[in-house]
CSV table of C-alpha atoms in Angstrom, one decimal:
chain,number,residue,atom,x,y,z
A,1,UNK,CA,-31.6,11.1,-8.6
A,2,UNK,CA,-28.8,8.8,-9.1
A,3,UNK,CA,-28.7,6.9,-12.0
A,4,UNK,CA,-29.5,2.8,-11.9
A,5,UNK,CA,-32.3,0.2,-12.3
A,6,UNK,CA,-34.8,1.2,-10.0
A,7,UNK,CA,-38.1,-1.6,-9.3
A,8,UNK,CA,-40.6,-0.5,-7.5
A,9,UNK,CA,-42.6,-3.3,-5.4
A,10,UNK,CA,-44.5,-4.0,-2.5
A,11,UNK,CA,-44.4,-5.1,1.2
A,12,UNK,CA,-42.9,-8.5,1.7
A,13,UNK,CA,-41.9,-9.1,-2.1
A,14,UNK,CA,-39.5,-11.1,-3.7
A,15,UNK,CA,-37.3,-9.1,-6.2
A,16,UNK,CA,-34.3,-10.9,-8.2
A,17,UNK,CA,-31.6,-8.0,-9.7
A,18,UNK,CA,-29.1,-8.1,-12.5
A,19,UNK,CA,-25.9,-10.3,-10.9
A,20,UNK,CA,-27.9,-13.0,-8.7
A,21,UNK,CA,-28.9,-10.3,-6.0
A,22,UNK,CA,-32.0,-11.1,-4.5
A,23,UNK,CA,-34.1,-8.5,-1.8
A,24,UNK,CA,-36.8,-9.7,0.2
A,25,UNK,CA,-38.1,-6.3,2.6
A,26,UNK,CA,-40.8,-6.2,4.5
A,27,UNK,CA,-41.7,-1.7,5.3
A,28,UNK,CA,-44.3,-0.5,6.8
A,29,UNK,CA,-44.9,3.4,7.8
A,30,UNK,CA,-48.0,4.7,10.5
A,31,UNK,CA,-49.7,6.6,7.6
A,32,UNK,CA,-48.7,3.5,4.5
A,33,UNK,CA,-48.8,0.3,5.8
A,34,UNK,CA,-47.9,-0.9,2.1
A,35,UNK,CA,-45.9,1.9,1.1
A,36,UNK,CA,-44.5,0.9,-1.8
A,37,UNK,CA,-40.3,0.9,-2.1
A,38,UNK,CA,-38.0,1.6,-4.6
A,39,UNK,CA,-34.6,-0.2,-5.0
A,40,UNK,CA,-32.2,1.7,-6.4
A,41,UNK,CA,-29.3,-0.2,-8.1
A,42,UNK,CA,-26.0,0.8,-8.5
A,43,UNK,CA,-22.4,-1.3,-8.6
A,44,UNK,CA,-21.6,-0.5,-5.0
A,45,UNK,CA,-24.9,-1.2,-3.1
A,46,UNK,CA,-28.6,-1.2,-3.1
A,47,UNK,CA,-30.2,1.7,-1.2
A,48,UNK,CA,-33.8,1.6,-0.2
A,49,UNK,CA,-35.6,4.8,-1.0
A,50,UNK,CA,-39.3,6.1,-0.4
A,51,UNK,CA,-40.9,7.4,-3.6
A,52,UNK,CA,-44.1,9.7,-2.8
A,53,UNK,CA,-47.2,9.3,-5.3
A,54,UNK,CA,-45.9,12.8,-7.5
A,55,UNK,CA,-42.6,10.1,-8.4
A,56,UNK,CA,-40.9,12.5,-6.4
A,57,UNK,CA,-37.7,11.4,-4.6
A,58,UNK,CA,-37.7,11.8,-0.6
A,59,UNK,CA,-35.0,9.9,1.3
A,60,UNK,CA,-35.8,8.4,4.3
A,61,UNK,CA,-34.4,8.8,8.1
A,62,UNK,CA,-31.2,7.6,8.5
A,63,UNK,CA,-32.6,5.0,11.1
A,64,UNK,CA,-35.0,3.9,7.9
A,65,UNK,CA,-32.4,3.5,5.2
A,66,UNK,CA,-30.6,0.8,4.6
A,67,UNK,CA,-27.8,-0.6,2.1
A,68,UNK,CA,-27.4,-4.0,1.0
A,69,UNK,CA,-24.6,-5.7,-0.5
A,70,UNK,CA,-24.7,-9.7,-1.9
A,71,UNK,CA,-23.0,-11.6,-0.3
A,72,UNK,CA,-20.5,-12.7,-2.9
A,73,UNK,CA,-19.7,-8.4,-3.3
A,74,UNK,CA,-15.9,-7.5,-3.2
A,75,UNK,CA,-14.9,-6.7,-0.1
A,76,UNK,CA,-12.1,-3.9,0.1
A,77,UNK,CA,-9.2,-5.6,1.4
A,78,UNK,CA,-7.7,-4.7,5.6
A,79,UNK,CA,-5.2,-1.9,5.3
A,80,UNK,CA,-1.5,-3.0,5.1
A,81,UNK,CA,0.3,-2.8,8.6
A,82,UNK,CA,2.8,-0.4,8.7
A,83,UNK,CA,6.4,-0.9,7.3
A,84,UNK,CA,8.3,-2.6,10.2
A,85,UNK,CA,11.6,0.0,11.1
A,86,UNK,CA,15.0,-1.0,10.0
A,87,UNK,CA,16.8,-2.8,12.2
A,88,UNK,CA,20.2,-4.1,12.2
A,89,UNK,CA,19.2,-7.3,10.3
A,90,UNK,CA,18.4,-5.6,7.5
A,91,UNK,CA,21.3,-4.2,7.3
A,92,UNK,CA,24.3,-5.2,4.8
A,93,UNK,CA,26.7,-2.0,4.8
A,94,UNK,CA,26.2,-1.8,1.0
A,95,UNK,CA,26.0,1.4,0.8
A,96,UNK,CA,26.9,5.0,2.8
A,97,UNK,CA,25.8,8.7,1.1
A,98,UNK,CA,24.7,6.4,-1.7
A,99,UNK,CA,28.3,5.6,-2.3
A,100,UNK,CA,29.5,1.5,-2.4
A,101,UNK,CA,33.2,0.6,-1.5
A,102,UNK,CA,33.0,-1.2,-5.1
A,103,UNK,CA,32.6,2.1,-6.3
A,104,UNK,CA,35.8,4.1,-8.1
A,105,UNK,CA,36.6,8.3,-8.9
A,106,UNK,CA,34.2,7.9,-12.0
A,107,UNK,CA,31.3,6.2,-10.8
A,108,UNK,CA,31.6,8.2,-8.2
A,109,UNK,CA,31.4,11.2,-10.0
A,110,UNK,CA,28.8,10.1,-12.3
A,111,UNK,CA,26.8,9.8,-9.0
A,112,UNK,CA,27.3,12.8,-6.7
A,113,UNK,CA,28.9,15.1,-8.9
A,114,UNK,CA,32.4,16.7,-8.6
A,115,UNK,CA,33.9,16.9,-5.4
A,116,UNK,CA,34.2,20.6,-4.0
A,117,UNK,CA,38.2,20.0,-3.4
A,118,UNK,CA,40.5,17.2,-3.9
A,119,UNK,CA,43.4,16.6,-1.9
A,120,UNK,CA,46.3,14.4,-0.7
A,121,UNK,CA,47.5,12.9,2.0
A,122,UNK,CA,50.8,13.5,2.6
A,123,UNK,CA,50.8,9.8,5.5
A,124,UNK,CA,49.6,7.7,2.8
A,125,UNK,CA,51.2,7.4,-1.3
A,126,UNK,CA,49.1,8.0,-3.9
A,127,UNK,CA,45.8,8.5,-1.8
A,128,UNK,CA,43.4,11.2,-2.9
A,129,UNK,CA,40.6,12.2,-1.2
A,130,UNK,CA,37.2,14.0,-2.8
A,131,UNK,CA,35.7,16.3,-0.3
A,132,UNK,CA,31.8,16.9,-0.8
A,133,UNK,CA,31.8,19.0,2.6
A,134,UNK,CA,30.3,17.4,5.7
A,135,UNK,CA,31.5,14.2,4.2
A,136,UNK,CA,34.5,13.1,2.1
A,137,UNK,CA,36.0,10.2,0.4
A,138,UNK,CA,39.4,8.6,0.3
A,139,UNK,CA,40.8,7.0,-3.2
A,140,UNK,CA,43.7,4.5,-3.2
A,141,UNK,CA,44.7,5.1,-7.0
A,142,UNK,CA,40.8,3.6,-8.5
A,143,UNK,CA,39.5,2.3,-4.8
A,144,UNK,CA,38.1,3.5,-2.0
A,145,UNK,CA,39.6,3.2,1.1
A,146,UNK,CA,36.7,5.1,3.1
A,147,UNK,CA,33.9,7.3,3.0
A,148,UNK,CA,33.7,9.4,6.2
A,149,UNK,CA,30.8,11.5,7.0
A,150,UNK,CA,31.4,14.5,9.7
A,151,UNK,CA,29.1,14.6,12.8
A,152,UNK,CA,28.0,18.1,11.9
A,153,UNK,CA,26.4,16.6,8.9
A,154,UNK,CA,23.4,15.3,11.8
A,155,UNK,CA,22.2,12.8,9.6
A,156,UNK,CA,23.8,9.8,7.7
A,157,UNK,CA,22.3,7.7,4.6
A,158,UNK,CA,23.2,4.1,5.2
A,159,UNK,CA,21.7,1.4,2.8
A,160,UNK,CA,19.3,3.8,1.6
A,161,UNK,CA,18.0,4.5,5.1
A,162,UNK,CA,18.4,8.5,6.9
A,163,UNK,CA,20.1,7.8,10.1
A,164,UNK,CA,20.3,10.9,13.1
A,165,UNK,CA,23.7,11.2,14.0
A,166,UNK,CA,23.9,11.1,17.6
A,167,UNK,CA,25.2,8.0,19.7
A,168,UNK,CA,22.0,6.7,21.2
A,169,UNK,CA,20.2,7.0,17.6
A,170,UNK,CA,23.2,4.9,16.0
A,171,UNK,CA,23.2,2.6,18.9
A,172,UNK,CA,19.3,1.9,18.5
A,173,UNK,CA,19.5,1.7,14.4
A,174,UNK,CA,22.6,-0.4,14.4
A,175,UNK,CA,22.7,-2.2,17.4
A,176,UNK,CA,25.3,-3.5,19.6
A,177,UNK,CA,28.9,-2.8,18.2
A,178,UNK,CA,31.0,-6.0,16.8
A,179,UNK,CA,33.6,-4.8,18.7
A,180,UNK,CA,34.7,-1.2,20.7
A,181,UNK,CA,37.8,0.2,20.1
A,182,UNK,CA,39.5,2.7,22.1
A,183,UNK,CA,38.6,5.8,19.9
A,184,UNK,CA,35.2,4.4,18.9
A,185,UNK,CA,32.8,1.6,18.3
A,186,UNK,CA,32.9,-1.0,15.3
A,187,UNK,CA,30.2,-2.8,13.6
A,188,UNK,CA,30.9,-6.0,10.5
A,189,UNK,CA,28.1,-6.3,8.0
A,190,UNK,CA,29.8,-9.2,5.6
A,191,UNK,CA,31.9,-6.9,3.6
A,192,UNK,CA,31.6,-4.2,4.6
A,193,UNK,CA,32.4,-2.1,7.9
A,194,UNK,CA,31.1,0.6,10.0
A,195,UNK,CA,33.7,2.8,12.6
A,196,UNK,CA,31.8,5.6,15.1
A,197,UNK,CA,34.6,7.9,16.4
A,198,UNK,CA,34.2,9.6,19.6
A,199,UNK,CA,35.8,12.9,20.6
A,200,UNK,CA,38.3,11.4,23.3
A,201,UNK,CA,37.7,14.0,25.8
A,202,UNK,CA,33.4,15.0,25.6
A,203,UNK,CA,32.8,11.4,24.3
A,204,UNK,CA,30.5,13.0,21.7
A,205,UNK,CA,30.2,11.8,18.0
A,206,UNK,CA,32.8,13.2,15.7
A,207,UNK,CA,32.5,11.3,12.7
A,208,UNK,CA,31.5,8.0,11.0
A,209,UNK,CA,33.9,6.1,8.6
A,210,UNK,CA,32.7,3.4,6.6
A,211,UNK,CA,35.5,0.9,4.6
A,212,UNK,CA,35.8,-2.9,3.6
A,213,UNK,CA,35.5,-5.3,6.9
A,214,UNK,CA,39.1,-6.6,5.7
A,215,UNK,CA,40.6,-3.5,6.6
A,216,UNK,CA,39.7,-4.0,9.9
C-alpha cells in the first residue's frame, strides 16, 4: 500500500487533513450502503480507496475513484512555447564560424586551432590568409579583412546560429539584401557585413564572405 495518513470514516463525513484540506464524500455501493472509505494522503493528491473488512486493500473502478487536490495545491506551470526561429532582427553579424572581425591570428588560433595552410596573396601586401578547408580567413598584418566560407561547406554558423547554404535558405534566414551587387547580394548588420557570391553563369551559391560594413 502506499505510504500516508490514511482515516477511515463514514458516508457523508466531515474530515479535516494535515495542510487545511478538508473532504466531505458521500459513497454508497448496492451491497454497502455505508461502506466505509479510506483517504489516503500523500503530497500530490488524495485518492479514495475501498478497504474490505480483512483491512485488505481493493481499489476501486476507475469510474469510482477519484483524486482530490485543495484548492490552494501547486499547480504545474503551462509548457513554455517554443523558441521563436531567428530571423533577421536578431541578427548583428557578430560572428561567422565562431570567428569576430575584432578577432586577430592569435585569438584566432586559440579558438579554432592552426590553420591547415597559410598563404599569400600575391594582389594584396602583406595579406595572409589561414585556410581551415571549406572556409578560410584573410589577415591584414593583425586584422581580418574577411572570413569566407565555400558553398561546398552546405552549412554556415552565423551569430551562433547553423545556416543551410543554399540561396532560398539564406534569403529566408537573412532576409531581403541591403543592396545586390552584380556578382552577388549584400546585407549591413551595424558593423558588420555579409556578401553572397553567385557563380556568374549557373547563378548558384559559391561562397559567403563576411568583413567590416566599412569595407563596403
Amino acid at each position: 500500500m502506499t505510504a500516508g495518513l490514511k482515516v477511515m470514516v463514514t458516508t457523508g463525513s466531515l474530515v479535516a487533513l494535515t495542510g487545511g484540506w478538508l473532504l466531505f464524500q458521500e459513497f454508497t455501493t448496492p451491497t454497502q450502503p455505508a461502506e466505509p472509505v479510506g483517504l489516503l494522503f500523500n503530497p500530490a493528491a488524495i485518492s479514495l480507496i475501498s478497504f474490505a473488512e480483512d483491512n485488505a486493500a481493493a481499489a476501486l473502478p476507475v469510474s469510482r475513484l477519484t483524486t482530490l487536490q485543495p484548492a490552494d495545491a501547486r499547480i504545474d506551470a503551462p509548457a513554455s512555447p517554443p523558441e521563436p526561429a531567428f530571423t533577421a532582427e536578431d541578427q548583428t553579424f557578430g560572428s561567422v564560424e565562431g570567428v569576430t572581425l575584432l578577432d586577430n591570428k592569435k585569438s584566432v588560433i586559440e579558438k579554432k586551432g592552426a590553420p591547415v595552410t597559410k598563404r599569400a596573396d600575391s594582389r594584396i601586401l602583406d595579406m595572409e590568409i589561414f585556410d581551415y578547408g571549406e572556409w578560410e580567413i584573410a589577415f591584414r598584418d593583425k586584422d581580418i579583412l574577411y572570413v569566407a566560407v565555400e558553398a561546398e561547406a552546405q552549412e554556415i554558423e552565423i551569430d551562433g546560429v547553423r545556416h543551410s547554404l543554399n540561396k532560398e535558405a539564406l534569403n529566408d534566414s537573412l532576409g531581403e539584401p541591403d543592396f545586390l551587387a552584380e556578382d552577388g547580394w549584400v546585407y549591413i548588420r551595424k558593423q558588420g557585413a555579409i556578401k553572397l557570391y553567385f557563380d556568374q553563369d549557373s547563378g548558384d551559391l559559391s561562397s559567403i564572405h563576411y568583413f567590416h560594413s566599412t569595407g563596403i
